[in-house]
C-alpha cells in the first residue's frame, strides 16, 4: 500500500531564506509525482510535475527532484517571500487500471517579512 | 482556457439527506478525479472517471458514488449523509491519456452536515 510522508509538518522561515521540503513514498512504482500549493479555503494549485522517467523539474524559484530508488522527492524554494506562505502538498500517482493519486499530509510554510 | 469549475461552492445539509456535487473539467480533459479533504484525514482519493467509466476508486463506502457524462462533466453523489461527511470535496481534471499531464483542481465544494 502506497504511503506518502512529508517532513516537516510545519516550517517558519525569515524572508529571503532558501528552504527544502521533503516527501517520501513507500512504493517506487509510481507514474508521476506532483507538488501542489494550497492556500486556506482554496483548491490546489499545481507547481511542478515530475514524470517517473525524469529526475527534476524547475519553474522560476522552484526546483523539484525525484529519486525513485530511494522513494524521495524534494521541493527547493529559493529566496522565499511572504507570498510563498501556504501549505505544500506532495502527491504520487499510480496506474492501477486507471489513475489513483495519493497525497501526503502537507507542509505548512510561513515566511516572515 | 477556463479552469476546473465546481458547483456549488458551499452546501449545508442535515443527516440522512443526500447531495449531488458537480464538476466541469478543463476543455479537452477526459479524466476527472474526486477527493475528500478533512483536517483529520487530509486529502483522500474517492474515484477517477475516464470516458464515462470509473477506472479506479478509493476506500469509501458505497454511499459515495459518481458518474461522468459524454462531455466529461462529472457528478458525485453522497446518500444518507453522516456528520463525518463534512469536508471540502475537490475535483481535479487531467488529459487522462497514456501521456497524462498535471492534475488541475477546482476550488472545491465545502459540505457541512448539521
mmCIF file of C-alpha atoms in Angstrom:
data_model
loop_
_atom_site.group_PDB
_atom_site.id
_atom_site.type_symbol
_atom_site.label_atom_id
_atom_site.label_comp_id
_atom_site.label_asym_id
_atom_site.label_seq_id
_atom_site.Cartn_x
_atom_site.Cartn_y
_atom_site.Cartn_z
ATOM 1 C CA UNK A 1 0.000 0.000 0.000
ATOM 2 C CA UNK A 2 1.450 3.333 -1.081
ATOM 3 C CA UNK A 3 2.056 5.826 1.726
ATOM 4 C CA UNK A 4 3.310 9.384 1.299
ATOM 5 C CA UNK A 5 5.026 11.232 4.149
ATOM 6 C CA UNK A 6 6.009 14.885 4.255
ATOM 7 C CA UNK A 7 8.558 16.391 6.602
ATOM 8 C CA UNK A 8 8.471 18.818 8.295
ATOM 9 C CA UNK A 9 4.768 19.251 9.091
ATOM 10 C CA UNK A 10 5.288 22.982 9.593
ATOM 11 C CA UNK A 11 8.077 25.424 8.888
ATOM 12 C CA UNK A 12 8.609 29.097 9.697
ATOM 13 C CA UNK A 13 11.455 30.974 7.992
ATOM 14 C CA UNK A 14 12.515 34.605 7.532
ATOM 15 C CA UNK A 15 12.049 36.212 4.142
ATOM 16 C CA UNK A 16 14.894 35.586 1.691
ATOM 17 C CA UNK A 17 15.877 32.190 3.064
ATOM 18 C CA UNK A 18 16.285 29.161 0.801
ATOM 19 C CA UNK A 19 14.387 26.111 2.007
ATOM 20 C CA UNK A 20 13.772 22.444 1.265
ATOM 21 C CA UNK A 21 10.571 20.473 1.747
ATOM 22 C CA UNK A 22 10.762 16.692 1.826
ATOM 23 C CA UNK A 23 8.448 13.986 0.562
ATOM 24 C CA UNK A 24 8.932 10.232 0.836
ATOM 25 C CA UNK A 25 6.863 7.400 -0.598
ATOM 26 C CA UNK A 26 6.908 3.670 0.104
ATOM 27 C CA UNK A 27 6.382 2.143 -3.363
ATOM 28 C CA UNK A 28 8.715 3.231 -6.161
ATOM 29 C CA UNK A 29 6.325 2.056 -8.917
ATOM 30 C CA UNK A 30 4.851 5.489 -9.462
ATOM 31 C CA UNK A 31 3.571 7.081 -12.665
ATOM 32 C CA UNK A 32 4.419 10.643 -11.677
ATOM 33 C CA UNK A 33 4.892 12.904 -8.676
ATOM 34 C CA UNK A 34 3.346 16.313 -8.351
ATOM 35 C CA UNK A 35 3.871 19.207 -5.954
ATOM 36 C CA UNK A 36 0.910 21.445 -5.139
ATOM 37 C CA UNK A 37 0.301 24.576 -3.178
ATOM 38 C CA UNK A 38 -2.899 25.153 -1.214
ATOM 39 C CA UNK A 39 -3.972 28.474 0.250
ATOM 40 C CA UNK A 40 -6.519 28.464 3.120
ATOM 41 C CA UNK A 41 -10.036 27.589 1.963
ATOM 42 C CA UNK A 42 -8.908 27.152 -1.636
ATOM 43 C CA UNK A 43 -8.285 24.324 -4.051
ATOM 44 C CA UNK A 44 -4.855 23.103 -5.069
ATOM 45 C CA UNK A 45 -2.506 24.853 -7.484
ATOM 46 C CA UNK A 46 -0.116 22.632 -9.415
ATOM 47 C CA UNK A 47 3.511 23.740 -9.025
ATOM 48 C CA UNK A 48 5.618 21.039 -10.643
ATOM 49 C CA UNK A 49 5.020 17.632 -12.192
ATOM 50 C CA UNK A 50 7.833 15.071 -12.474
ATOM 51 C CA UNK A 51 7.218 12.043 -14.662
ATOM 52 C CA UNK A 52 8.647 8.734 -13.416
ATOM 53 C CA UNK A 53 11.387 8.848 -16.074
ATOM 54 C CA UNK A 54 12.555 12.335 -15.025
ATOM 55 C CA UNK A 55 14.896 13.402 -12.242
ATOM 56 C CA UNK A 56 13.890 17.015 -11.719
ATOM 57 C CA UNK A 57 11.769 19.927 -12.852
ATOM 58 C CA UNK A 58 12.255 23.662 -12.430
ATOM 59 C CA UNK A 59 9.895 26.606 -12.535
ATOM 60 C CA UNK A 60 11.157 30.025 -11.514
ATOM 61 C CA UNK A 61 12.346 29.887 -7.905
ATOM 62 C CA UNK A 62 11.105 26.300 -7.504
ATOM 63 C CA UNK A 63 13.029 23.118 -8.181
ATOM 64 C CA UNK A 64 11.732 19.624 -7.518
ATOM 65 C CA UNK A 65 13.794 16.450 -7.644
ATOM 66 C CA UNK A 66 12.759 12.819 -7.769
ATOM 67 C CA UNK A 67 14.735 9.758 -6.685
ATOM 68 C CA UNK A 68 12.510 6.744 -7.246
ATOM 69 C CA UNK A 69 15.044 4.221 -5.968
ATOM 70 C CA UNK A 70 15.088 5.814 -2.528
ATOM 71 C CA UNK A 71 11.421 6.851 -2.629
ATOM 72 C CA UNK A 72 12.152 10.540 -2.126
ATOM 73 C CA UNK A 73 11.371 13.915 -3.624
ATOM 74 C CA UNK A 74 12.405 17.374 -2.511
ATOM 75 C CA UNK A 75 10.965 20.778 -3.301
ATOM 76 C CA UNK A 76 13.537 23.556 -3.156
ATOM 77 C CA UNK A 77 12.283 27.131 -2.823
ATOM 78 C CA UNK A 78 14.873 29.829 -3.414
ATOM 79 C CA UNK A 79 14.756 33.320 -1.887
ATOM 80 C CA UNK A 80 11.479 32.745 -0.066
ATOM 81 C CA UNK A 81 8.866 35.528 0.057
ATOM 82 C CA UNK A 82 5.858 36.157 2.340
ATOM 83 C CA UNK A 83 3.616 35.291 -0.631
ATOM 84 C CA UNK A 84 5.032 31.766 -0.547
ATOM 85 C CA UNK A 85 3.214 31.159 2.748
ATOM 86 C CA UNK A 86 0.828 28.260 2.138
ATOM 87 C CA UNK A 87 0.531 24.514 2.600
ATOM 88 C CA UNK A 88 2.629 22.482 0.171
ATOM 89 C CA UNK A 89 1.409 19.029 -0.779
ATOM 90 C CA UNK A 90 3.233 16.184 -2.446
ATOM 91 C CA UNK A 91 1.210 13.618 -4.409
ATOM 92 C CA UNK A 92 2.167 10.409 -6.206
ATOM 93 C CA UNK A 93 0.045 8.946 -8.971
ATOM 94 C CA UNK A 94 -0.158 5.211 -9.529
ATOM 95 C CA UNK A 95 -1.511 3.356 -12.517
ATOM 96 C CA UNK A 96 -3.796 0.580 -11.314
ATOM 97 C CA UNK A 97 -6.324 0.234 -14.103
ATOM 98 C CA UNK A 98 -6.840 3.956 -14.118
ATOM 99 C CA UNK A 99 -5.062 6.712 -12.241
ATOM 100 C CA UNK A 100 -5.018 6.889 -8.446
ATOM 101 C CA UNK A 101 -3.325 9.735 -6.588
ATOM 102 C CA UNK A 102 -2.119 9.519 -3.002
ATOM 103 C CA UNK A 103 -1.359 12.730 -1.108
ATOM 104 C CA UNK A 104 0.947 13.487 1.766
ATOM 105 C CA UNK A 105 -0.374 15.434 4.752
ATOM 106 C CA UNK A 106 1.443 18.575 3.624
ATOM 107 C CA UNK A 107 3.977 21.042 4.987
ATOM 108 C CA UNK A 108 2.574 24.307 6.289
ATOM 109 C CA UNK A 109 5.049 27.068 5.405
ATOM 110 C CA UNK A 110 5.120 30.540 6.947
ATOM 111 C CA UNK A 111 7.552 33.106 5.568
ATOM 112 C CA UNK A 112 8.053 36.084 7.883
ATOM 113 C CA UNK A 113 8.560 39.555 6.402
ATOM 114 C CA UNK B 1 -8.788 28.455 -21.113
ATOM 115 C CA UNK B 2 -11.324 28.100 -18.306
ATOM 116 C CA UNK B 3 -10.217 26.123 -15.256
ATOM 117 C CA UNK B 4 -11.993 23.370 -13.384
ATOM 118 C CA UNK B 5 -15.366 24.565 -12.127
ATOM 119 C CA UNK B 6 -17.112 23.061 -9.136
ATOM 120 C CA UNK B 7 -20.662 23.871 -8.056
ATOM 121 C CA UNK B 8 -21.988 24.715 -5.608
ATOM 122 C CA UNK B 9 -19.178 26.305 -3.570
ATOM 123 C CA UNK B 10 -20.949 25.808 -0.253
ATOM 124 C CA UNK B 11 -23.666 23.423 0.851
ATOM 125 C CA UNK B 12 -25.405 22.787 4.165
ATOM 126 C CA UNK B 13 -27.349 19.569 4.659
ATOM 127 C CA UNK B 14 -28.731 17.546 7.547
ATOM 128 C CA UNK B 15 -28.035 13.944 8.461
ATOM 129 C CA UNK B 16 -29.825 11.402 6.321
ATOM 130 C CA UNK B 17 -30.191 13.664 3.301
ATOM 131 C CA UNK B 18 -28.392 13.140 0.012
ATOM 132 C CA UNK B 19 -26.328 15.574 -2.026
ATOM 133 C CA UNK B 20 -25.028 15.921 -5.584
ATOM 134 C CA UNK B 21 -21.886 17.879 -6.423
ATOM 135 C CA UNK B 22 -20.885 18.919 -9.923
ATOM 136 C CA UNK B 23 -17.527 19.284 -11.646
ATOM 137 C CA UNK B 24 -16.788 20.698 -15.104
ATOM 138 C CA UNK B 25 -13.236 19.832 -16.223
ATOM 139 C CA UNK B 26 -10.887 21.849 -18.369
ATOM 140 C CA UNK B 27 -11.891 21.644 -22.016
ATOM 141 C CA UNK B 28 -10.282 18.606 -23.627
ATOM 142 C CA UNK B 29 -9.573 16.829 -20.351
ATOM 143 C CA UNK B 30 -11.155 13.395 -20.168
ATOM 144 C CA UNK B 31 -10.074 12.250 -16.705
ATOM 145 C CA UNK B 32 -11.878 13.550 -13.634
ATOM 146 C CA UNK B 33 -10.906 12.578 -10.093
ATOM 147 C CA UNK B 34 -12.675 13.344 -6.836
ATOM 148 C CA UNK B 35 -11.102 13.837 -3.405
ATOM 149 C CA UNK B 36 -12.320 14.434 0.126
ATOM 150 C CA UNK B 37 -10.279 16.759 2.335
ATOM 151 C CA UNK B 38 -10.739 16.883 6.106
ATOM 152 C CA UNK B 39 -8.459 18.267 8.862
ATOM 153 C CA UNK B 40 -8.039 14.815 10.375
ATOM 154 C CA UNK B 41 -7.562 12.630 7.286
ATOM 155 C CA UNK B 42 -6.100 15.095 4.809
ATOM 156 C CA UNK B 43 -6.772 14.560 1.098
ATOM 157 C CA UNK B 44 -8.223 11.170 0.280
ATOM 158 C CA UNK B 45 -8.905 9.768 -3.184
ATOM 159 C CA UNK B 46 -12.547 8.927 -3.882
ATOM 160 C CA UNK B 47 -12.644 7.806 -7.519
ATOM 161 C CA UNK B 48 -11.477 8.559 -11.045
ATOM 162 C CA UNK B 49 -13.545 8.634 -14.234
ATOM 163 C CA UNK B 50 -12.365 8.497 -17.827
ATOM 164 C CA UNK B 51 -14.628 8.445 -20.884
ATOM 165 C CA UNK B 52 -17.723 7.872 -18.727
ATOM 166 C CA UNK B 53 -16.178 4.849 -16.977
ATOM 167 C CA UNK B 54 -14.987 4.602 -13.396
ATOM 168 C CA UNK B 55 -11.389 3.393 -13.696
ATOM 169 C CA UNK B 56 -10.386 3.494 -10.064
ATOM 170 C CA UNK B 57 -11.862 4.012 -6.632
ATOM 171 C CA UNK B 58 -10.625 4.622 -3.105
ATOM 172 C CA UNK B 59 -11.742 3.116 0.176
ATOM 173 C CA UNK B 60 -15.041 4.852 0.741
ATOM 174 C CA UNK B 61 -18.439 3.250 1.474
ATOM 175 C CA UNK B 62 -20.990 2.675 -1.266
ATOM 176 C CA UNK B 63 -22.868 5.816 -0.157
ATOM 177 C CA UNK B 64 -20.323 7.704 -2.235
ATOM 178 C CA UNK B 65 -20.923 7.333 -5.948
ATOM 179 C CA UNK B 66 -20.245 9.246 -9.104
ATOM 180 C CA UNK B 67 -20.718 9.386 -12.806
ATOM 181 C CA UNK B 68 -19.288 11.091 -15.853
ATOM 182 C CA UNK B 69 -21.174 12.354 -18.862
ATOM 183 C CA UNK B 70 -20.201 12.296 -22.531
ATOM 184 C CA UNK B 71 -18.936 15.904 -22.307
ATOM 185 C CA UNK B 72 -16.592 14.798 -19.440
ATOM 186 C CA UNK B 73 -18.542 16.714 -16.803
ATOM 187 C CA UNK B 74 -18.813 14.679 -13.624
ATOM 188 C CA UNK B 75 -21.132 14.478 -10.662
ATOM 189 C CA UNK B 76 -20.572 12.987 -7.235
ATOM 190 C CA UNK B 77 -23.442 11.823 -5.062
ATOM 191 C CA UNK B 78 -23.428 11.095 -1.349
ATOM 192 C CA UNK B 79 -26.507 9.413 0.115
ATOM 193 C CA UNK B 80 -27.646 9.077 3.737
ATOM 194 C CA UNK B 81 -25.328 11.862 4.871
ATOM 195 C CA UNK B 82 -23.449 11.490 8.153
ATOM 196 C CA UNK B 83 -21.806 14.155 10.319
ATOM 197 C CA UNK B 84 -18.407 12.763 9.312
ATOM 198 C CA UNK B 85 -19.088 13.593 5.659
ATOM 199 C CA UNK B 86 -18.500 17.274 6.429
ATOM 200 C CA UNK B 87 -15.484 18.137 4.304
ATOM 201 C CA UNK B 88 -14.090 20.024 1.342
ATOM 202 C CA UNK B 89 -14.731 17.975 -1.800
ATOM 203 C CA UNK B 90 -12.249 18.633 -4.573
ATOM 204 C CA UNK B 91 -12.395 17.679 -8.202
ATOM 205 C CA UNK B 92 -9.381 17.506 -10.500
ATOM 206 C CA UNK B 93 -9.061 17.010 -14.240
ATOM 207 C CA UNK B 94 -6.231 15.897 -16.499
ATOM 208 C CA UNK B 95 -5.933 14.799 -20.123
ATOM 209 C CA UNK B 96 -6.101 11.187 -18.962
ATOM 210 C CA UNK B 97 -4.403 9.547 -21.893
ATOM 211 C CA UNK B 98 -1.205 7.495 -21.999
ATOM 212 C CA UNK B 99 0.909 10.615 -21.578
ATOM 213 C CA UNK B 100 -1.079 12.247 -18.819
ATOM 214 C CA UNK B 101 -0.366 15.777 -17.679
ATOM 215 C CA UNK B 102 -0.643 17.547 -14.349
ATOM 216 C CA UNK B 103 -3.913 17.449 -12.461
ATOM 217 C CA UNK B 104 -5.729 20.756 -12.259
ATOM 218 C CA UNK B 105 -8.008 21.315 -9.288
ATOM 219 C CA UNK B 106 -11.174 23.288 -8.780
ATOM 220 C CA UNK B 107 -11.775 25.408 -5.680
ATOM 221 C CA UNK B 108 -13.950 22.695 -4.166
ATOM 222 C CA UNK B 109 -17.369 22.369 -2.603
ATOM 223 C CA UNK B 110 -17.482 22.800 1.152
ATOM 224 C CA UNK B 111 -20.144 20.485 2.540
ATOM 225 C CA UNK B 112 -21.376 20.957 6.103
ATOM 226 C CA UNK B 113 -23.666 18.407 7.756
ATOM 227 C CA UNK B 114 -25.816 19.566 10.660
#
